[in-house]
Coordinates of C-alpha atoms and ligand atoms in Angstrom, one line a residue:
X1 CA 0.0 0.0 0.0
X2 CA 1.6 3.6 -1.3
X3 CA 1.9 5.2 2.1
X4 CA 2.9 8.7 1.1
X5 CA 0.1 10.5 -0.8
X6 CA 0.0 13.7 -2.8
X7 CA -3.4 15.3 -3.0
X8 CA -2.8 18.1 -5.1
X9 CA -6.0 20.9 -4.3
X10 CA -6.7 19.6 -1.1
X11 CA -7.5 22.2 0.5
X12 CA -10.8 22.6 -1.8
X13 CA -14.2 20.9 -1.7
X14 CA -13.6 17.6 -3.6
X15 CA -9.3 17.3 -2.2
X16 CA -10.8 17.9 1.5
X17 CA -12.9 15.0 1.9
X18 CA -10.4 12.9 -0.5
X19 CA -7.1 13.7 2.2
X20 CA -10.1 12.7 4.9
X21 CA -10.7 9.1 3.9
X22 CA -6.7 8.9 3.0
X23 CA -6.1 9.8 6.5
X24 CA -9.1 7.3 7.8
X25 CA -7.3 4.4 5.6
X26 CA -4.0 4.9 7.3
X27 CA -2.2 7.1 4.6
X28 CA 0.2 9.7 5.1
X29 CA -1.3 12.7 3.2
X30 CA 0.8 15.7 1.2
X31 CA -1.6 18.1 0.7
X32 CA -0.6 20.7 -1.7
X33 CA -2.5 24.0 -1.9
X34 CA -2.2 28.1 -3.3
X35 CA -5.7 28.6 -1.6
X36 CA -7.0 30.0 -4.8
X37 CA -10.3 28.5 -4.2
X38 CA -9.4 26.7 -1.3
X39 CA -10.4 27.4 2.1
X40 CA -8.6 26.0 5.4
X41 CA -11.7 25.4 6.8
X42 CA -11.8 22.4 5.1
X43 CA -9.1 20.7 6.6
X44 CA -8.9 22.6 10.2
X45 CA -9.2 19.5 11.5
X46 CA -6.8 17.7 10.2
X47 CA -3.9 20.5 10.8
X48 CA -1.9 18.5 13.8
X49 CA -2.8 15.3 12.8
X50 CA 0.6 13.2 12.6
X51 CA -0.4 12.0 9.1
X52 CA -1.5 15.0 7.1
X53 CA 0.9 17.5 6.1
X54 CA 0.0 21.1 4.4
X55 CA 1.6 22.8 1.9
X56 CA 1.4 26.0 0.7
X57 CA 2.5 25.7 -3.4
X58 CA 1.2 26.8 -7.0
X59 CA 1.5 23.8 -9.3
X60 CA 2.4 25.5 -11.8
X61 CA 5.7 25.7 -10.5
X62 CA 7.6 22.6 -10.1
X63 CA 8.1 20.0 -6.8
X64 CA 10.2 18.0 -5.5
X65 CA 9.0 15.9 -2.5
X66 CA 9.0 12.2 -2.2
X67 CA 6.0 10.4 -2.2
X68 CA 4.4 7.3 -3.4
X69 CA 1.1 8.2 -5.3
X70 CA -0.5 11.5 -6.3
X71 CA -4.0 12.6 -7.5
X72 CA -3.9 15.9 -9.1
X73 CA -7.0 17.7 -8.0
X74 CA -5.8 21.3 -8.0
X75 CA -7.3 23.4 -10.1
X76 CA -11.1 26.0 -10.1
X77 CA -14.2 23.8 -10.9
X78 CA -16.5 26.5 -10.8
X79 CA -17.2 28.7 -14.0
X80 CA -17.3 31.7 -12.3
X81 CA -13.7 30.6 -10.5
X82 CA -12.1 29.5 -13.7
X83 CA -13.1 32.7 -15.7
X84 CA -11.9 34.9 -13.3
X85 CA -8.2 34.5 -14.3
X86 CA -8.4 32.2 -17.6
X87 CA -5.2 31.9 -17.9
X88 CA -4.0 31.1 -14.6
X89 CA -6.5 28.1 -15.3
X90 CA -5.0 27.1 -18.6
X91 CA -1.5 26.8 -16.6
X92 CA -3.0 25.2 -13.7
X93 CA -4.4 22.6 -16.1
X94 CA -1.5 22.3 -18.4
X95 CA 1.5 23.6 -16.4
X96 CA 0.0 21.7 -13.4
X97 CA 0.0 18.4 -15.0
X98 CA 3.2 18.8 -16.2
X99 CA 5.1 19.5 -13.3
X100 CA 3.2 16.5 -11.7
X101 CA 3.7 14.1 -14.5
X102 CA 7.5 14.8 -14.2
X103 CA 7.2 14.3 -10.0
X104 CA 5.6 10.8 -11.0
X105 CA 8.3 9.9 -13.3
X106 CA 11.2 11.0 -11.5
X107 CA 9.1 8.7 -8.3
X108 CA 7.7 5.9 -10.9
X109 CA 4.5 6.1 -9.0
X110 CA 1.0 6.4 -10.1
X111 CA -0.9 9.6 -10.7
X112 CA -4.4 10.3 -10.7
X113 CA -5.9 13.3 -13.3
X114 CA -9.3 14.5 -11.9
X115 CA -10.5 15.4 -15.4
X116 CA -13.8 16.5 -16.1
X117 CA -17.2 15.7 -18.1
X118 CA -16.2 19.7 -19.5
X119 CA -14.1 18.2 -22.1
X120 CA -17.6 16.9 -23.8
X121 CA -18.2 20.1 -24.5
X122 CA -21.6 20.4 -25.3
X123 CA -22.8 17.2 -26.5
X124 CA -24.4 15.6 -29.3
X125 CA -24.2 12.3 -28.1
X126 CA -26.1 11.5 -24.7
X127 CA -25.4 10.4 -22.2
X128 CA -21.9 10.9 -22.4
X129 CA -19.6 7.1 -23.0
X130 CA -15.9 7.6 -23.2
X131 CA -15.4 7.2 -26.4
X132 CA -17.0 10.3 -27.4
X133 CA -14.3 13.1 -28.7
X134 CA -16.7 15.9 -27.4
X135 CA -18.1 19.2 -29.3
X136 CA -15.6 21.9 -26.9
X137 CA -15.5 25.6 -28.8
X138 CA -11.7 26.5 -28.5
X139 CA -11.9 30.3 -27.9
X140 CA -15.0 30.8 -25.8
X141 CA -15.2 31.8 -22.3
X142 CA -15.0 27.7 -21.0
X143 CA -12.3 26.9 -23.3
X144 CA -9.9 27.9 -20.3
X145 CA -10.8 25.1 -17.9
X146 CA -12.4 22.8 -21.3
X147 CA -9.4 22.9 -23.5
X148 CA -6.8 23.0 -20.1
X149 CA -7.9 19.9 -19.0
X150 CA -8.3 18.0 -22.5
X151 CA -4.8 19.1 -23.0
X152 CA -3.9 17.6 -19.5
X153 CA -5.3 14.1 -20.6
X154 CA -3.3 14.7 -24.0
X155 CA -0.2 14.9 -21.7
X156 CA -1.3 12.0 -19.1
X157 CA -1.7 9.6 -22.0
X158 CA 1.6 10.6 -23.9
X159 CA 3.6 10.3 -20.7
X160 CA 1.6 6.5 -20.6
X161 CA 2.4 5.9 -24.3
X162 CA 6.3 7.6 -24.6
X163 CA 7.5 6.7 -20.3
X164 CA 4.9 3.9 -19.4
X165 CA 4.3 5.8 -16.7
X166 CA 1.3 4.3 -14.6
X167 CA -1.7 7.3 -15.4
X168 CA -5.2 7.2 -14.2
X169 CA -7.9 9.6 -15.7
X170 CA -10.8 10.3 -14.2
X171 CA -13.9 11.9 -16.2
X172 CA -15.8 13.7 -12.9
X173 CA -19.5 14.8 -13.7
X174 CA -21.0 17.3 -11.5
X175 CA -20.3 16.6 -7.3
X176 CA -21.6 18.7 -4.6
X177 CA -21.5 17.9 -1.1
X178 CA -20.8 19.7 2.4
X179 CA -17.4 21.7 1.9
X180 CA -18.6 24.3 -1.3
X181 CA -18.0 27.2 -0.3
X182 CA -21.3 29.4 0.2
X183 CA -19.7 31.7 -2.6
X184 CA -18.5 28.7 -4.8
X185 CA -20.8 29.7 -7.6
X186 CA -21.8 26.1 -8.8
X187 CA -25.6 25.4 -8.9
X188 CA -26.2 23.0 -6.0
X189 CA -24.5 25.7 -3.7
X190 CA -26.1 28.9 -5.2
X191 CA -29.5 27.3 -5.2
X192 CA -28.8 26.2 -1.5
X193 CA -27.4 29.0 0.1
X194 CA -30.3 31.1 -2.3
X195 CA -33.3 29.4 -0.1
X196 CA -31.9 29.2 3.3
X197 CA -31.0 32.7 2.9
X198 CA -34.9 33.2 1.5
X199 CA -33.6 34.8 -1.8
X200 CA -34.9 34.8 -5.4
X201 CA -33.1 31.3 -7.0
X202 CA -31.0 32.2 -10.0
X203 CA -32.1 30.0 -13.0
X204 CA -29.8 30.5 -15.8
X205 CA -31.6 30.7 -19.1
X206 CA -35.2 28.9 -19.3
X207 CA -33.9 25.9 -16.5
X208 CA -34.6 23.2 -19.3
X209 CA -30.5 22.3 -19.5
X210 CA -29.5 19.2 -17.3
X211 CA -27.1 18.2 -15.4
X212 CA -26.4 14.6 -13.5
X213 CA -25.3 15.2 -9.7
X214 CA -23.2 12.9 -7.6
X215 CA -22.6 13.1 -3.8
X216 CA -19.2 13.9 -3.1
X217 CA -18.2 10.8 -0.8
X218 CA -18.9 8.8 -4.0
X219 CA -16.8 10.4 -6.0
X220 CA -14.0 9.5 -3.7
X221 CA -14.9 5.9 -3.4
X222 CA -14.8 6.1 -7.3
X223 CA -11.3 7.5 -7.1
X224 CA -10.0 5.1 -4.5
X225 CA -11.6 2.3 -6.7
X226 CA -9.7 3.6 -10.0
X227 CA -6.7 4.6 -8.2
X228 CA -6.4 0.6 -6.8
X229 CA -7.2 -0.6 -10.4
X230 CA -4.9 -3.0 -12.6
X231 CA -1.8 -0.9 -14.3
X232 CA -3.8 -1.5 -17.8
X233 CA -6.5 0.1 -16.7
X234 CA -6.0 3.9 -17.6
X235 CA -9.5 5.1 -18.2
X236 CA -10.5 7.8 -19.1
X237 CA -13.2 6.7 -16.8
X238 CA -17.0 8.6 -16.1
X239 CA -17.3 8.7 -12.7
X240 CA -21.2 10.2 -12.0
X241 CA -24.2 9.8 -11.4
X242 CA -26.4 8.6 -14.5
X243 CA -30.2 10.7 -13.3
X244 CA -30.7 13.7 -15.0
X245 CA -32.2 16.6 -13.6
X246 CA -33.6 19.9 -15.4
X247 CA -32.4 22.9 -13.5
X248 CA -36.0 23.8 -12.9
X249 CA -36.4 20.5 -11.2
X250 CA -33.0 20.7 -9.1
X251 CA -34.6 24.2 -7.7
X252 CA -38.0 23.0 -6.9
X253 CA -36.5 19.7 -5.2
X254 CA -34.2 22.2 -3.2
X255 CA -37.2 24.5 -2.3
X256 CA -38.8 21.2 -0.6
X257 CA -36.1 20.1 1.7
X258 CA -35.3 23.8 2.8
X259 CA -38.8 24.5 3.1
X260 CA -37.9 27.8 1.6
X261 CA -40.0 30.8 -0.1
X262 CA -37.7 31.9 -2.1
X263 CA -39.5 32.4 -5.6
X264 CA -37.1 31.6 -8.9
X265 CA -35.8 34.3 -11.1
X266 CA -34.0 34.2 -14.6
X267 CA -30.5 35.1 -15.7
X268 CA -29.4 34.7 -18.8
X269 CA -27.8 32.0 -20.0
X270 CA -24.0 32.1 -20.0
X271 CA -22.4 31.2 -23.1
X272 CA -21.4 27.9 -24.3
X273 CA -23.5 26.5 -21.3
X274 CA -24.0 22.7 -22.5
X275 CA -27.8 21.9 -22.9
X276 CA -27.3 18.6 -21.1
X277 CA -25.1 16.1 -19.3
X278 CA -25.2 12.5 -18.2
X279 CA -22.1 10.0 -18.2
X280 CA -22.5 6.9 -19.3
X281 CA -20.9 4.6 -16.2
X282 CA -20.5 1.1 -18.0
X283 CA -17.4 0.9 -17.4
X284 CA -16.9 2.2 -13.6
X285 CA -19.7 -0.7 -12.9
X286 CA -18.2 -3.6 -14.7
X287 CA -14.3 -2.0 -14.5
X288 CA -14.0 -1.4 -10.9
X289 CA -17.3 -2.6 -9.7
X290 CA -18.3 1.3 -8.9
X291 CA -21.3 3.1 -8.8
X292 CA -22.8 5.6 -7.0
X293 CA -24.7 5.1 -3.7
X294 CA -26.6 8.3 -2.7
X295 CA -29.4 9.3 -4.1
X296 CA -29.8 12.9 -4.8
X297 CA -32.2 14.1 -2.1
X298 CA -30.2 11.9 0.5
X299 CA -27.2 14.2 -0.6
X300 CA -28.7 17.1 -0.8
X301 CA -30.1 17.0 2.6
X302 CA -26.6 16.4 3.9
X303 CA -25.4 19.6 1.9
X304 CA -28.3 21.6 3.4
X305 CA -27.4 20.7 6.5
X306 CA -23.9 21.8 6.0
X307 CA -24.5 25.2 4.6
X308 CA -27.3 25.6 7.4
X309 CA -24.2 24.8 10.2
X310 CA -21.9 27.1 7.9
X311 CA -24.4 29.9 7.2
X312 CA -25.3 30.5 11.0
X313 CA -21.1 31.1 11.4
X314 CA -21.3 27.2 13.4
X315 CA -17.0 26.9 13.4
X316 CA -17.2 23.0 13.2
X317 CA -19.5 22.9 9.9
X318 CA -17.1 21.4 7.7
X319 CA -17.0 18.6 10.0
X320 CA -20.2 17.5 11.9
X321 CA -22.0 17.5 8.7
X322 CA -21.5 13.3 8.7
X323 CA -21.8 12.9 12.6
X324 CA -25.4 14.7 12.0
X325 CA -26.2 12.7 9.3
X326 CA -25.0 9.4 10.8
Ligands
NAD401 P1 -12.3 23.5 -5.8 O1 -12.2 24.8 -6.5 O2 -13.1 23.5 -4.5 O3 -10.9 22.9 -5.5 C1 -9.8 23.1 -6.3 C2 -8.6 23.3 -5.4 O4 -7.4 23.5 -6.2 C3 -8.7 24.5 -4.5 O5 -8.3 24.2 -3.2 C4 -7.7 25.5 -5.1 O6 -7.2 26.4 -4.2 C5 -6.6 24.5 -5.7 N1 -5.8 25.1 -6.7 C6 -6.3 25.8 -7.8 N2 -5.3 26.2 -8.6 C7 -4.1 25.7 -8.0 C8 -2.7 25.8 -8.3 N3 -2.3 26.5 -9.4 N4 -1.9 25.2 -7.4 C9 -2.3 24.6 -6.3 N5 -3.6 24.5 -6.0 C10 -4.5 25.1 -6.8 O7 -12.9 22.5 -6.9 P2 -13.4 20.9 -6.7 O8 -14.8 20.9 -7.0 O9 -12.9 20.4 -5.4 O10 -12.6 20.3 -7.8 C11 -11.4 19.5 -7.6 C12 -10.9 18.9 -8.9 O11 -11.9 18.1 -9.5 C13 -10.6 20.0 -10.0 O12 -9.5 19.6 -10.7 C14 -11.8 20.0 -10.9 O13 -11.5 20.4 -12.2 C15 -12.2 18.5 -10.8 N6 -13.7 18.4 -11.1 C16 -14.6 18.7 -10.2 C17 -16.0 18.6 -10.5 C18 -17.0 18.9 -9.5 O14 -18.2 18.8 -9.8 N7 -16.7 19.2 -8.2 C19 -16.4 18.1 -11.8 C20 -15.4 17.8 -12.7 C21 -14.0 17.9 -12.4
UDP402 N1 -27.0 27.5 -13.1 C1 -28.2 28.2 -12.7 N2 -28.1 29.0 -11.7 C2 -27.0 29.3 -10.9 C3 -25.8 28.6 -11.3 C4 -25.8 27.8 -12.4 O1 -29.2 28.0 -13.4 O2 -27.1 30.1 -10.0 C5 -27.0 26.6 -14.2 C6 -25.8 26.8 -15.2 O3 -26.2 27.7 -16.2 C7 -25.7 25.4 -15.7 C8 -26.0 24.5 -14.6 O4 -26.7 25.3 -13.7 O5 -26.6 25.1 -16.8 C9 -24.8 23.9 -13.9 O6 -23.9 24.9 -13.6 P1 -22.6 24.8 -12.7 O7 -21.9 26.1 -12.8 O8 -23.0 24.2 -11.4 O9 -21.8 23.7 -13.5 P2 -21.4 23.3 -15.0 O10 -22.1 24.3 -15.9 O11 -20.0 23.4 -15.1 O12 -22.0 22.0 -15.2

């Protein structure tokens, strides 16, 4: 078992609860952060733990440490993060995974890309298998983070094909979980922090597009999964949940469970926003035996809780969140 692991971006939502359950299997955990997005909140409770290390580093510049695995997580997922300097994302994406692929070959260790359903674009084929190429416009305002983190699976499977070096690429649909930040701009969050707060809902365009949403402590199992997986087995693996949801539907499902009044209001839709989004998770299922265990009400009602506990300044929010739920 790799002792040592790197968890680049784990200070942020999806790297936080990933350096958790490394810590909870007996891992020593890296965790590399420039708190772009990231919050120390997230890990707080981890800071004096024997096992978990922070530090403080852009990946875009290179790193030497010594350590025997590495998922490279750091980079903004939100739209409104990523577009706020485009081409700091571009280097995250591409510099990032450069600087990381030459840590895992200098090591010989494996290395984890969390990639992204973004690099379907928006699609013509749905749901979303694998083998589709993807329909991403170059030059729009998505192409940062898009075309950044195609490029970075260009470089993951070139450093397979020209060093042999052992890659693992993960396709993540849309997660949300406790640990967005309130201001994190993604849909589940806004929509959240919008009704507790009893404020209009922001629906983006006419709330017809879709998106599929998995919990974010399935995502990790899916990551552990692939991570543990035979050498041959690269992916690019989906790793989602396959229900779709209209937008119009996530905010009336969110308006139940808070018991909210907030009334919905339109915004227009940002451009290039795909129209819909489902994975296709064959291959998780029969590859590494994975799929998704929350449903999306279950999840939500953990995230409400969270941003409730957060929202009301409660200092341990990023942790009781499971105790509560338990
Ligand atoms: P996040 O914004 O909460 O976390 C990203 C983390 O990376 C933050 O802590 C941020 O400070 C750090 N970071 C950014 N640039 C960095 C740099 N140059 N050097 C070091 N650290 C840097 O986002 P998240 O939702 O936790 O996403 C984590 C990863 O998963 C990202 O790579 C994202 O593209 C990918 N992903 C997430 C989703 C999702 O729905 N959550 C979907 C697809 C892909
Ligand atoms: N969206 C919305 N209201 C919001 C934030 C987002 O209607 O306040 C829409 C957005 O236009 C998109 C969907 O929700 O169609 C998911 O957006 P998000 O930013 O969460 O992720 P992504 O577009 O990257 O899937």
């Amino acid at each position: 078992m790799a002792n040592t692991v790197l968890v680049t971006g784990g200070a942020g939502f999806v790297g936080s609860h990933l350096c958790d359950r490394l810590v909870k299997e007996g891992r020593d955990v890296l965790c590399v952060d420039n708190f772009f997005t990231g919050d120390r909140e997230n890990i707080r409770h981890l800071i004096g733990n024997t096992q978990f290390e922070l530090l403080r580093h852009d990946v875009t510049f290179p790193l030497y440490v010594e350590v025997d695995q590495i998922y490279n997580l750091a980079c903004p997922a939100s739209p409104i993060h990523y577009q706020r300097d485009p081409v700091q994302t571009t280097k995250t994406s591409v510099m990032g995974a450069i600087n990381m692929l030459g840590l895992a070959k200098r090591l010989k260790v494996r290395i984890l890309q969390a990639s992204t359903s973004e690099v379907y674009g928006d699609p013509e084929v749905h749901p979303q298998p694998e083998s589709y190429w993807g329909r991403v416009n170059p030059i729009g305002i998505r192409a940062c983070y898009d075309e950044g983190k195609r490029c970075a699976e260009t470089l993951f499977f070139d450093y397979w094909r020209q060093h042999q070096l052992p890659i693992k690429v993960a396709r993540i649909f849309n997660t949300y979980g406790p640990r967005m930040s309130p201001d994190d701009g993604r849909v589940v969050s806004n929509f959240i922090v919008q009704a507790l707060r009893g404020e209009d809902i922001t629906i983006f365009g006419d709330g017809s597009q879709s998106r599929s949403f998995c919990f974010v402590s399935d995502l990790v199992d899916g990551f552990l999964a692939l991570m543990a997986s035979p050498t041959e087995l690269t992916g690019p693996v989906n790793l989602g949940r396959p229900d779709e949801f209209t937008m119009l539907e996530l905010a009336e499902i969110v308006i139940e469970l808070t018991g909210s009044k907030s009334q919905l209001t339109r915004r227009p839709l940002p451009q290039d926003d795909p129209r819909v989004r489902k994975p296709d998770i064959e291959q998780a299922r029969e590859k590494l035996g994975w799929e998704p265990k929350t449903p999306l009400r279950d999840g939500l009602r953990m995230t409400i809780d969270y941003f409730d506990a957060k929202l009301r300044g409660d200092p341990e929010a990023a942790t009781t969140w499971d105790k509560r739920a338990a």
